[in-house]
Coordinates of C-alpha atoms and ligand atoms in Angstrom, one line a residue:
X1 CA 17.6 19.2 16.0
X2 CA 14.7 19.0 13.2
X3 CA 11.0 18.8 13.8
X4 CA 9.5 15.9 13.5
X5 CA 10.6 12.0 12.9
X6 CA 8.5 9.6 11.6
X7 CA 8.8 5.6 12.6
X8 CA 7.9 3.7 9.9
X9 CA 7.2 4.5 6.1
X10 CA 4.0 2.5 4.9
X11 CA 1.3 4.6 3.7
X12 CA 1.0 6.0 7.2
X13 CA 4.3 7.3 7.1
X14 CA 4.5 8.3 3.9
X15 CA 1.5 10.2 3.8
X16 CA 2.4 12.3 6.7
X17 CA 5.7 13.2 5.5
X18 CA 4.2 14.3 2.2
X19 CA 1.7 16.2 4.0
X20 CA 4.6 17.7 6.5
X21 CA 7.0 18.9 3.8
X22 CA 4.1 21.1 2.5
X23 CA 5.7 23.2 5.7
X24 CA 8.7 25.0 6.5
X25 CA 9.4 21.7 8.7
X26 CA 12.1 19.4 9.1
X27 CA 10.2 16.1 9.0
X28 CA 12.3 12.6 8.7
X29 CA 11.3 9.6 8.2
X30 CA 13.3 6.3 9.8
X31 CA 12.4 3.2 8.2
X32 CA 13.8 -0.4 9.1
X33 CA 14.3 -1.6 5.3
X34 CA 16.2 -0.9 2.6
X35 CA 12.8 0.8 0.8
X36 CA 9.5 2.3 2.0
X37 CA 6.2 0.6 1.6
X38 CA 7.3 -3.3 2.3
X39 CA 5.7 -3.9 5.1
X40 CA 1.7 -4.2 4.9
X41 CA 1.0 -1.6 2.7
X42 CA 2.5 -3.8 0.2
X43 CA 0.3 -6.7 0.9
X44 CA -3.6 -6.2 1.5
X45 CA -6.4 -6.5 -0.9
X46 CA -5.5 -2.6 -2.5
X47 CA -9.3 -1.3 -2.4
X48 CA -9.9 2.1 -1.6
X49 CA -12.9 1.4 0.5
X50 CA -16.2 3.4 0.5
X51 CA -16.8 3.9 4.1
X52 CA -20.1 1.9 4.5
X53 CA -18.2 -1.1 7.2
X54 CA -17.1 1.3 9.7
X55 CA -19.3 2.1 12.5
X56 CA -20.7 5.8 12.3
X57 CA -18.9 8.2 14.9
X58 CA -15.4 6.2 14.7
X59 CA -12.3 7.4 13.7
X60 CA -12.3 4.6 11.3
X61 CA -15.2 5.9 9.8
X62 CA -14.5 9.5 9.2
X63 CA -10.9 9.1 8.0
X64 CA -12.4 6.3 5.4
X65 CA -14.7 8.6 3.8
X66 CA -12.6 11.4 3.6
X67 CA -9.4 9.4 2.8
X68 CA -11.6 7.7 -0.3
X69 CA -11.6 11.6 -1.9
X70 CA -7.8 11.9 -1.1
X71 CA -6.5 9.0 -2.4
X72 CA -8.8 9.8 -5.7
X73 CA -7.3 13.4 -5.6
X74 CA -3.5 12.1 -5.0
X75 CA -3.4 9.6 -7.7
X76 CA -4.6 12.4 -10.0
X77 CA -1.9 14.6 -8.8
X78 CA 0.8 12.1 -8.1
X79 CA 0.5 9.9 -11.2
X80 CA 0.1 6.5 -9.4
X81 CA -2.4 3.6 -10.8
X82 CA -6.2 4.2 -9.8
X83 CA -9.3 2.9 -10.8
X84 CA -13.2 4.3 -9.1
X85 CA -14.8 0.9 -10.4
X86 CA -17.4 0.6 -7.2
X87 CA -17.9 -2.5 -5.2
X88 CA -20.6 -4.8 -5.0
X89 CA -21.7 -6.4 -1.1
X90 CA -23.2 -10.0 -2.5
X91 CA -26.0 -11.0 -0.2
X92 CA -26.4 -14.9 -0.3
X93 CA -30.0 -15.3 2.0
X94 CA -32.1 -13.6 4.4
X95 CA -30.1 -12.5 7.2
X96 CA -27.4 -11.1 4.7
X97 CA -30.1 -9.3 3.0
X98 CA -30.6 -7.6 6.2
X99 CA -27.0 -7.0 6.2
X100 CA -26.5 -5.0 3.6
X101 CA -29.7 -2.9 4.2
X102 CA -27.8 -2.1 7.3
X103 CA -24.3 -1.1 5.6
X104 CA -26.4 0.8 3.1
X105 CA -28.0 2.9 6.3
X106 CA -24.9 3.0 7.9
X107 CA -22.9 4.1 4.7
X108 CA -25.3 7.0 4.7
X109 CA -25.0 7.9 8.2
X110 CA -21.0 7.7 7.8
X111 CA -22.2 10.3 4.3
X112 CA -20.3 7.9 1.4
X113 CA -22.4 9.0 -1.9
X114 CA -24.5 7.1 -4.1
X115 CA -25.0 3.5 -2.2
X116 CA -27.2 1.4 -3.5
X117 CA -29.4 -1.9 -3.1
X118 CA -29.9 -3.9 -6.2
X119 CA -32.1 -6.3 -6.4
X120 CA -30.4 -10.4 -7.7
X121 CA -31.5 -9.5 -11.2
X122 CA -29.7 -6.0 -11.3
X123 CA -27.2 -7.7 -9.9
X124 CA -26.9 -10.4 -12.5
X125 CA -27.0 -7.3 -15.5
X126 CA -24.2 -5.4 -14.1
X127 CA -21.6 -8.5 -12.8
X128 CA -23.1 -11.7 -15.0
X129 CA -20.2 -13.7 -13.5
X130 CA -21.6 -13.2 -10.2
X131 CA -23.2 -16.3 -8.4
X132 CA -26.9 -16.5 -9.8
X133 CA -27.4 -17.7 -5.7
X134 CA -27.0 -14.2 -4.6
X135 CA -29.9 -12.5 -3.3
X136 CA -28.8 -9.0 -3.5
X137 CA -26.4 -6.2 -3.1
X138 CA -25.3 -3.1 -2.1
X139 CA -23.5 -0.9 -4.6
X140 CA -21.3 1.5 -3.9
X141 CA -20.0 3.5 -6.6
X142 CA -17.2 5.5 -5.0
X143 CA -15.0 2.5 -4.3
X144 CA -11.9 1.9 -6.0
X145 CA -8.9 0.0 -6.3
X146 CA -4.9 1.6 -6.4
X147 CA -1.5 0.6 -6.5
X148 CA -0.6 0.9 -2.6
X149 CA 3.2 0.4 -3.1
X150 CA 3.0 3.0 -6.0
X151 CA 1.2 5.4 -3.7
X152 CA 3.4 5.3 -0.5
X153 CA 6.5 5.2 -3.2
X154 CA 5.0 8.8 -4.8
X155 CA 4.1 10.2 -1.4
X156 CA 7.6 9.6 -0.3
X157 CA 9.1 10.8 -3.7
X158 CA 7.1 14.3 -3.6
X159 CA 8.1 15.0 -0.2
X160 CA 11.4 14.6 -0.8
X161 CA 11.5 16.6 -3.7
X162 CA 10.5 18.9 -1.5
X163 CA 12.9 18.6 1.2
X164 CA 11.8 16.1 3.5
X165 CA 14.6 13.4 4.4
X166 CA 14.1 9.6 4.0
X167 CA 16.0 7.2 5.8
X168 CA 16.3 3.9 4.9
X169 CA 17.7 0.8 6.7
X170 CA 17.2 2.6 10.1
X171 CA 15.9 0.9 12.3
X172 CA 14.6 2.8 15.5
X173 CA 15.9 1.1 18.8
X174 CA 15.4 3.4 21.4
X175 CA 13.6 6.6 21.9
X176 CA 14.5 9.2 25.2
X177 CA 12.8 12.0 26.9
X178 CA 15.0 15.1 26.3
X179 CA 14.2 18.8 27.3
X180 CA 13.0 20.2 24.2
X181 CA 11.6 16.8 22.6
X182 CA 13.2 13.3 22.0
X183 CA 16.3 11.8 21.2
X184 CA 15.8 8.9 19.0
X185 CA 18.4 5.9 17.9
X186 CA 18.2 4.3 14.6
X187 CA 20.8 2.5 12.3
X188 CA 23.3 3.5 15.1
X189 CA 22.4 7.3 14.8
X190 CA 21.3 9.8 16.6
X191 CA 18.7 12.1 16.1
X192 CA 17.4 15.3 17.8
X193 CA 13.3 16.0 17.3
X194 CA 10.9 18.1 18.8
X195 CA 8.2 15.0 17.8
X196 CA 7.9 11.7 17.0
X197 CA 5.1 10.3 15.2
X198 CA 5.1 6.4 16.0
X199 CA 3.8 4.8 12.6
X200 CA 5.2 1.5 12.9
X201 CA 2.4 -0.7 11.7
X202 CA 2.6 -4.3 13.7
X203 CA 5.2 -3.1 15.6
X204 CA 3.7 0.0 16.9
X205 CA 2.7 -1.4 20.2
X206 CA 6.6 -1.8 20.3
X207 CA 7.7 1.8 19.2
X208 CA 5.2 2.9 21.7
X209 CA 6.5 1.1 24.6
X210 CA 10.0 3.1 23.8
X211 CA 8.7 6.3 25.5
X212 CA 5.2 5.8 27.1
X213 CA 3.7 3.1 29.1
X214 CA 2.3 0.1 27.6
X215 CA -1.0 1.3 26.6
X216 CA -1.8 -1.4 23.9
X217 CA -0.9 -5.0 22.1
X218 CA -0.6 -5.5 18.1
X219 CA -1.5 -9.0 17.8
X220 CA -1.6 -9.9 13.9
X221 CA -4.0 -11.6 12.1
X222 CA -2.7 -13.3 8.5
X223 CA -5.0 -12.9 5.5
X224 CA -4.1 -14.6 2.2
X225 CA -4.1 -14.0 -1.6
X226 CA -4.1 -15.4 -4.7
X227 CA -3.4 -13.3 -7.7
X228 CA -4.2 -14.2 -11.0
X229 CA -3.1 -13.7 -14.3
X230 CA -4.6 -11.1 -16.8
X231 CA -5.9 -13.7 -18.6
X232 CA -8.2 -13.8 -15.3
X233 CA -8.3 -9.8 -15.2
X234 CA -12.1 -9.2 -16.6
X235 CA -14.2 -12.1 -15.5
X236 CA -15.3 -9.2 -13.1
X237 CA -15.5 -5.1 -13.3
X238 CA -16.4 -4.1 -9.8
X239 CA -15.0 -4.9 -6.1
X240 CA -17.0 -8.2 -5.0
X241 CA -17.2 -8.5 -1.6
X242 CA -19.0 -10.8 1.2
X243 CA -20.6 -9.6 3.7
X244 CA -18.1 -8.2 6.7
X245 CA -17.2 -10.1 9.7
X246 CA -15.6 -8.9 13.4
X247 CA -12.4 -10.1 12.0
X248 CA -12.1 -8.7 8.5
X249 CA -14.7 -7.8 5.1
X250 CA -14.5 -11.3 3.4
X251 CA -12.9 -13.0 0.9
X252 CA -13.1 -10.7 -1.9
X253 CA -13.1 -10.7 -6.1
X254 CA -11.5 -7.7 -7.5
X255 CA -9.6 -6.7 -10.8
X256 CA -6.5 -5.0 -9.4
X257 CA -4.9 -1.6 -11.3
X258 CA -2.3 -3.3 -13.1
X259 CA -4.9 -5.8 -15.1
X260 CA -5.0 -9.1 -12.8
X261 CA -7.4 -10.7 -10.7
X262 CA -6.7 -10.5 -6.7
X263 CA -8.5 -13.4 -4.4
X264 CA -8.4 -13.3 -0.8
X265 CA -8.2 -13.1 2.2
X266 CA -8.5 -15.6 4.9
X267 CA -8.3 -14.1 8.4
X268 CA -5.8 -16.4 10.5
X269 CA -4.1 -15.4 14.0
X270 CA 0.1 -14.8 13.2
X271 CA 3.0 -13.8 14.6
X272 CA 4.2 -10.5 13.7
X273 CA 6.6 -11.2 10.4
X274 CA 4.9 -14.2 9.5
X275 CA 4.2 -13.6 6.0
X276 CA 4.2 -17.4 4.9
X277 CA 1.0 -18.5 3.2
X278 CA -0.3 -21.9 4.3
X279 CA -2.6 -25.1 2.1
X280 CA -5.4 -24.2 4.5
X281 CA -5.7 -20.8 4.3
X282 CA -5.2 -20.8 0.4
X283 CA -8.1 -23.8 0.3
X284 CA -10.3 -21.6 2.5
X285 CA -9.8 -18.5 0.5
X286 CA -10.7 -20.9 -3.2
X287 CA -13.6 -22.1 -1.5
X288 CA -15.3 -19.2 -0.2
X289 CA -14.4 -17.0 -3.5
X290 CA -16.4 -19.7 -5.4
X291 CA -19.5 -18.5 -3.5
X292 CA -19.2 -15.5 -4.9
X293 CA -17.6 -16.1 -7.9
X294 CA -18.3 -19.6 -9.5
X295 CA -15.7 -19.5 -12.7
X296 CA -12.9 -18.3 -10.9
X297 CA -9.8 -20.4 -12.7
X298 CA -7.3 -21.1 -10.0
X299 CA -5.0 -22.6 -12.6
X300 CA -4.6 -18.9 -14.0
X301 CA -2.3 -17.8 -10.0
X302 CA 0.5 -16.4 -10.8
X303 CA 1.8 -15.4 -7.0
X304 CA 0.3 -16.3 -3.5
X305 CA 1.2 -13.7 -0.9
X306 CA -0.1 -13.2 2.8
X307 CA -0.4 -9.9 4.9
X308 CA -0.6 -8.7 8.6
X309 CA -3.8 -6.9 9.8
X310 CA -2.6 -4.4 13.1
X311 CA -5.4 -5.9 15.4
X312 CA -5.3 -4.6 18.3
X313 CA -7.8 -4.6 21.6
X314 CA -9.0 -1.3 20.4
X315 CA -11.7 -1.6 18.1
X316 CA -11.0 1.7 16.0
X317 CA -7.6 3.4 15.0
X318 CA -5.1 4.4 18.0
X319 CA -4.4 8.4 16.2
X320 CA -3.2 11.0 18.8
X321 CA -1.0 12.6 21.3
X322 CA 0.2 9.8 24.2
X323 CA 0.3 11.1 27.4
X324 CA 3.9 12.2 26.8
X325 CA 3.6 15.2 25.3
X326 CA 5.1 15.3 22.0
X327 CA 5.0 11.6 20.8
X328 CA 1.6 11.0 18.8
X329 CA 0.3 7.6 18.0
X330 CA -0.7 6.5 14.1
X331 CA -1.0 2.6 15.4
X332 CA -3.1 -0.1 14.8
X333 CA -3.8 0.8 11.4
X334 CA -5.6 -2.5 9.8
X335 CA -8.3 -2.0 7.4
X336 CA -9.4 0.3 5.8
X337 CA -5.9 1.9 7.0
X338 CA -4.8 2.1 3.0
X339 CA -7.9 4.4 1.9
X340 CA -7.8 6.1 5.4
X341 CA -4.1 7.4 5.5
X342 CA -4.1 10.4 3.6
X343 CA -6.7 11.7 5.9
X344 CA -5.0 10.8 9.1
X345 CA -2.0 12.5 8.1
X346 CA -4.1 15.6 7.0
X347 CA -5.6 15.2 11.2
X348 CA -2.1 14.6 12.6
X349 CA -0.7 17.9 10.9
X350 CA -3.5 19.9 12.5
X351 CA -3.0 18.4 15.9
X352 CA 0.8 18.6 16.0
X353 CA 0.1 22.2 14.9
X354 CA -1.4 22.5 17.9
X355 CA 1.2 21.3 19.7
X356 CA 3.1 24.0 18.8
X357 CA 5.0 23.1 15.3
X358 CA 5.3 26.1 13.6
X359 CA 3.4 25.3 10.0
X360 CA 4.4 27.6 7.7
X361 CA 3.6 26.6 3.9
X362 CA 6.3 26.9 1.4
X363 CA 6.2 29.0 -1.6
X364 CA 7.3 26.7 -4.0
X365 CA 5.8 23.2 -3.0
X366 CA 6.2 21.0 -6.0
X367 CA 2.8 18.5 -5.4
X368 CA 3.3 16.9 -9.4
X369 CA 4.7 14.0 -10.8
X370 CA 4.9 12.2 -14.3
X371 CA 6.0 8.8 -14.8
X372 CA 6.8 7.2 -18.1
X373 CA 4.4 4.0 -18.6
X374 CA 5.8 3.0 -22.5
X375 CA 3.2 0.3 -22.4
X376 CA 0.4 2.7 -22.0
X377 CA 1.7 5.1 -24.8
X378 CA 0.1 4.7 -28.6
X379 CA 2.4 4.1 -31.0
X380 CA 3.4 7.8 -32.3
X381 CA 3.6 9.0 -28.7
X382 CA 6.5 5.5 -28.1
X383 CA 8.3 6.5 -31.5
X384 CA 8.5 10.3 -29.7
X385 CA 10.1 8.6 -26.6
X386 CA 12.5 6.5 -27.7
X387 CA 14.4 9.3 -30.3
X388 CA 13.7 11.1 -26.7
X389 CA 16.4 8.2 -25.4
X390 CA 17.0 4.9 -27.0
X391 CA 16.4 3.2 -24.0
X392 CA 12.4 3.5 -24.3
X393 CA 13.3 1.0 -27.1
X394 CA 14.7 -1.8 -25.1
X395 CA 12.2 -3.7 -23.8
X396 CA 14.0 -5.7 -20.3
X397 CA 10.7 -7.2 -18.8
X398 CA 8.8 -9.1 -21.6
X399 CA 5.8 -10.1 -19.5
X400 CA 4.5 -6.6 -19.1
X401 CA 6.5 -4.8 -21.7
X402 CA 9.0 -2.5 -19.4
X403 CA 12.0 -0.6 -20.7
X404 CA 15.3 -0.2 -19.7
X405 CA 14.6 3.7 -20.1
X406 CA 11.3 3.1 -17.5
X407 CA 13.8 1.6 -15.3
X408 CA 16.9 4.0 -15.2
X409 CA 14.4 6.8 -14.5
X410 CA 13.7 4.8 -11.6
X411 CA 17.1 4.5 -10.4
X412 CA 17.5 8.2 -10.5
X413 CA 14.5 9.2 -8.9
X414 CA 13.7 11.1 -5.6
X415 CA 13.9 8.0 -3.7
X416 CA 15.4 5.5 -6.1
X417 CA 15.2 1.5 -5.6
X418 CA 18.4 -0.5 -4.7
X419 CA 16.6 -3.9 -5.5
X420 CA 14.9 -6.0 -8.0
X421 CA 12.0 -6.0 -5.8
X422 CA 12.2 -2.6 -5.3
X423 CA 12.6 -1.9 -9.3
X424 CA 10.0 -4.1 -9.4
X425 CA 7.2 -1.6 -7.3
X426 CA 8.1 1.3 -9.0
X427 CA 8.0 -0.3 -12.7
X428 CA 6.2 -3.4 -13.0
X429 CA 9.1 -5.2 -14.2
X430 CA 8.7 -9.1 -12.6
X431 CA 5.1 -8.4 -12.5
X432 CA 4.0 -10.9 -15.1
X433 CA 3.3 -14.4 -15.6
X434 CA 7.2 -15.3 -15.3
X435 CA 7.5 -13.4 -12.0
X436 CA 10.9 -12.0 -13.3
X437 CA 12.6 -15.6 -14.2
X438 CA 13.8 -13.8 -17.1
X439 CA 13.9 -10.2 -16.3
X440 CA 15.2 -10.4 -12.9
X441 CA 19.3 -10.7 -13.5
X442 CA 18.8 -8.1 -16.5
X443 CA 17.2 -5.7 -13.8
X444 CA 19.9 -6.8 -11.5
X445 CA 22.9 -5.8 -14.0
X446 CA 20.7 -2.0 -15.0
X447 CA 20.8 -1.2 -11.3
X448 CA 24.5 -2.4 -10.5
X449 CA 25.7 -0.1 -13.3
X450 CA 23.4 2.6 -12.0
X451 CA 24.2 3.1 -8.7
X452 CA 28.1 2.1 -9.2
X453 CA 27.9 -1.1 -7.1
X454 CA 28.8 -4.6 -7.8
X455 CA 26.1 -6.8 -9.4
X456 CA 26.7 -9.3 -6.5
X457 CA 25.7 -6.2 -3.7
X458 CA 22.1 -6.3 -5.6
X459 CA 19.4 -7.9 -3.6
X460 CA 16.6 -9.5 -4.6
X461 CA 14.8 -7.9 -1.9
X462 CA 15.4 -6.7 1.7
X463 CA 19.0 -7.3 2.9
X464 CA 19.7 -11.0 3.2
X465 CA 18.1 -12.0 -0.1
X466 CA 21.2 -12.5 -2.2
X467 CA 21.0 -13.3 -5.9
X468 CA 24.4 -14.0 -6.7
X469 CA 26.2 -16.3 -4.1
X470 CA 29.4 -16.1 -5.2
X471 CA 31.2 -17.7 -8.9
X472 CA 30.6 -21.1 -10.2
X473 CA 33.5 -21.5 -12.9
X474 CA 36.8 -19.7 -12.0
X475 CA 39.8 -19.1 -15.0
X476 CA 39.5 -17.2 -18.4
X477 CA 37.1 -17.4 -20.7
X478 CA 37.5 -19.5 -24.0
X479 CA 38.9 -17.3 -26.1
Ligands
LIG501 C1 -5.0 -8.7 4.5 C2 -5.1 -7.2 4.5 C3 -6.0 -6.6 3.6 C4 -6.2 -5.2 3.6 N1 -6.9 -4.6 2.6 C5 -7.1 -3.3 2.6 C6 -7.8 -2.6 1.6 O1 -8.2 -3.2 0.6 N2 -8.0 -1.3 1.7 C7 -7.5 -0.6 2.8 O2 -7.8 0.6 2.9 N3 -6.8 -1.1 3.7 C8 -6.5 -2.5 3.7 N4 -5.7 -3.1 4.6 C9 -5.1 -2.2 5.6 C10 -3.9 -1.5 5.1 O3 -3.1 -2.4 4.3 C11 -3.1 -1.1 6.4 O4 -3.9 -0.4 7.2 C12 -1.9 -0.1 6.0 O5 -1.1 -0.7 5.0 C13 -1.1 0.1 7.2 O6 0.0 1.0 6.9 P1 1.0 1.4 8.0 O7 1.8 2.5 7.4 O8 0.3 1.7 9.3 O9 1.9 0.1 8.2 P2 3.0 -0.6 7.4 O10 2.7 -0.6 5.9 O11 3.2 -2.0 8.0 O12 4.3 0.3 7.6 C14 5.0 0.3 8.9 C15 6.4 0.4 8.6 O13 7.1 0.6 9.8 C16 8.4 0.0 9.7 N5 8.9 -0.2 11.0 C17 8.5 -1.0 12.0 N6 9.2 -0.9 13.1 C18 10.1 0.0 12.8 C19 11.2 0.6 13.6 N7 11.4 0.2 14.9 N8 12.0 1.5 13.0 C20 11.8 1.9 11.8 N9 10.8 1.4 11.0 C21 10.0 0.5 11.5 C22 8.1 -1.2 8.9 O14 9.2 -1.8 8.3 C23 7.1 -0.8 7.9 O15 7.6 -0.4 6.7 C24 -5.5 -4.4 4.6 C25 -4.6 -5.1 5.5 C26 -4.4 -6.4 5.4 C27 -3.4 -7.1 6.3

């Protein structure tokens, strides 16, 4: 029997089983693929949002604010890709004008620090790629932008390093009342918990439905990206948003953490998996960033991807105890979910404490983490690395300088990768302007020999995405 298991491991997940193996607690986490982090939290604008959008007195409100710290605090601690580079609100008449006088008072209310209304000239001096059509704007200093796949990924690690249990390819089909908690299925296994904690993302509503009553409906709404290469990566140096709409915050400008430009998103009703991008809601997403952002080069996209907001007909986060005692609800998570789940694991803790966990904090909680970025390192510090181990020296991804050394620590991590794509989050290898045409089968041959399984067993991605299809030439080679 252990304590607690988790449903899903985006950042929701992730962040609460970092949070739970600060405790003398059995907490494990069940996820459906073969890695954590691949399902939304791997696909959304990657802003750590100030906290001005949500209304005041909302859960959505409070954890933004307090996650924005956090996640701040985290990447400090955990070693993950984070920028505070503030966002910019663009005003574009009137009525917007009014707008953003009315996030800035509501940002107050909700207590984000140091918001701002500039005026179209101050405006103009701080972003002079900004549209000159732009009446004004509300600043908002404490906004940032992260690596979300590198944060769920570190979360994940730390609390495993600290004795939390992952499990991948688990996927949970059935959840049953028992005496003293739940007995939940996943992968064909069994486990015994005195909680579960339902973070599921779009398919919450379903995880839910497992052991309560149908209490609410995920219904998906699509937003798509463009991202752009680094050639693109400083034609701006804050967040530049619309203004916000029922639906979503705009189509937004934003350098992203790793150097490129990010574009998007539409907001398009989906079906949950749906993660095509379409011509419309790519031409949408050019046109309306041009508002905003006249000299945009489209010719500069590297990648399109698409993600899935967790609408649901709540309008606030669904975090709490369900009427069955014992299961608790981290659903219908959509924006500003990334920034806000480190605080609404921090608030799930306290509440299953009061459920009755037991939370006991461990002596020796190991809350570091160092990762090896060769690319960042000057060149005496590179020389020190690679008599450290030769394999600092072999540069495998060309596009954004990567190592075969940055990759093998991978592969022995925590929680280490057992796919390109999943080499690919932790490194950044397949990240550049050849999206891993070269780099990919190198990757491919580095993780076969490291894990000890055939080349042909290493997917591109999640299971089903098979590289190598079987031999093209049979006999011996000319000798
Ligand atoms: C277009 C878009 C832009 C966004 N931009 C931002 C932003 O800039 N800033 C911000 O703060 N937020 C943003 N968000 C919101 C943020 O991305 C989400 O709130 C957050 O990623 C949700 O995380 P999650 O852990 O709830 O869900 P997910 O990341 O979807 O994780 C759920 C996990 O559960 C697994 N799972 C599902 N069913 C099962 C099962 N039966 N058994 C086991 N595992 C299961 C899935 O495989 C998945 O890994 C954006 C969202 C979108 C769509």
């Amino acid at each position: 029997m252990v304590d607690v298991v988790i449903v899903g491991g985006g950042i929701c997940g992730c962040s609460l089983l970092y949070e739970l193996s600060r405790y003398d607690v059995q907490a494990v986490l069940l996820e459906k693929e073969n890695d954590v982090s691949v399902g939304t939290t791997k696909a959304n604008s990657a802003i750590v949002h100030a906290g001005y959008d949500p209304h005041p007195g909302t859960k959505m409100a409070r954890y933004n604010v307090e996650g924005n710290a956090l996640v701040k605090e985290l990447c400090e601690k955990l070693d993950v890709p984070y920028q505070q580079i503030g966002s910019l609100v663009l005003a574009f008449d009137e009525e917007q004008d009014a707008l953003v006088r009315e996030l800035c008072a509501r940002g107050e209310k909700n207590g984000v620090p140091g918001l701002r209304v500039l005026s179209a000239t101050e405006l103009q001096e701080l972003e002079p790629n900004v549209s000159r059509e732009a009446t004004s704007a509300l600043l908002a200093p404490t906004a940032g932008i992260v690596s979300p796949w590198e944060l769920a990924i570190a979360l994940a690690e730390t609390a495993v390093k600290n004795g939390a249990r992952v499990e991948l390819n688990s996927e949970v089909t059935s959840i049953e009342k028992t005496e003293g908690g739940f007995r939940v299925t996943a992968g064909g296994r069994v486990t015994e918990t005195r909680f579960v904690v339902n973070a599921a993302g779009v398919w919450s509503d379903r995880v839910n439905d497992m052991a309560n009553p149908h209490a609410f409906t995920v219904s998906p709404n699509r937003g798509e990206y463009y991202l752009l290469d680094k050639s693109s990566g400083d034609l701006v140096h804050h967040v530049i948003f619309q203004c916000p709409s029922k639906v979503g915050k705009g189509v937004l400008v934003s350098p992203t953490v790793h150097g490129n430009l990010i574009v998007g998103p539409n907001a398009e009703d989906a079906e949950k998996g749906d993660l095509g991008t379409t011509a419309a809601g790519l031409a949408f997403v050019r046109q309306a960033a041009a508002r905003s952002v006249p000299a945009v080069n489209f010719r500069d996209s590297i990648r399109n991807f698409a993600g899935l907001r967790a609408l649901t007909e709540i309008d606030d986060f669904i975090v709490g105890e369900t009427e069955q005692k014992g299961f608790f609800n981290i659903a219908g998570i959509k924006s500003p979910g990334l920034t806000s789940a480190p605080a609404i694991a921090r608030d799930v803790v306290r509440m299953l404490g009061e459920a009755g966990l037991p939370l006991r904090e461990k002596d020796s909680f190991c809350d570091e983490r160092h990762v090896v970025r060769i690319r960042h390192l000057s060149h005496e510090e590179r020389a020190k690395k690679m008599a450290e181990n030769p394999l600092y020296g072999q540069i495998v991804c060309r596009c954004e300088t990567i190592t075969e050394g940055e990759i093998v620590d991978a592969l022995h991590s925590p929680l280490p990768p057992c796919s390109i794509d999943g080499v690919k989050r932790r490194c950044g290898s397949g990240m550049g302007r050849c999206q891993g045409g070269f780099c990919g089968p190198r990757v491919q041959e580095i993780i076969a020999r490291e894990l000890g399984v055939p080349q042909q067993d290493v997917m591109q991605d999640r299971a089903g995405t098979a590289v190598i299809l079987g031999e093209t030439k049979k006999g011996g080679r000319a000798e």
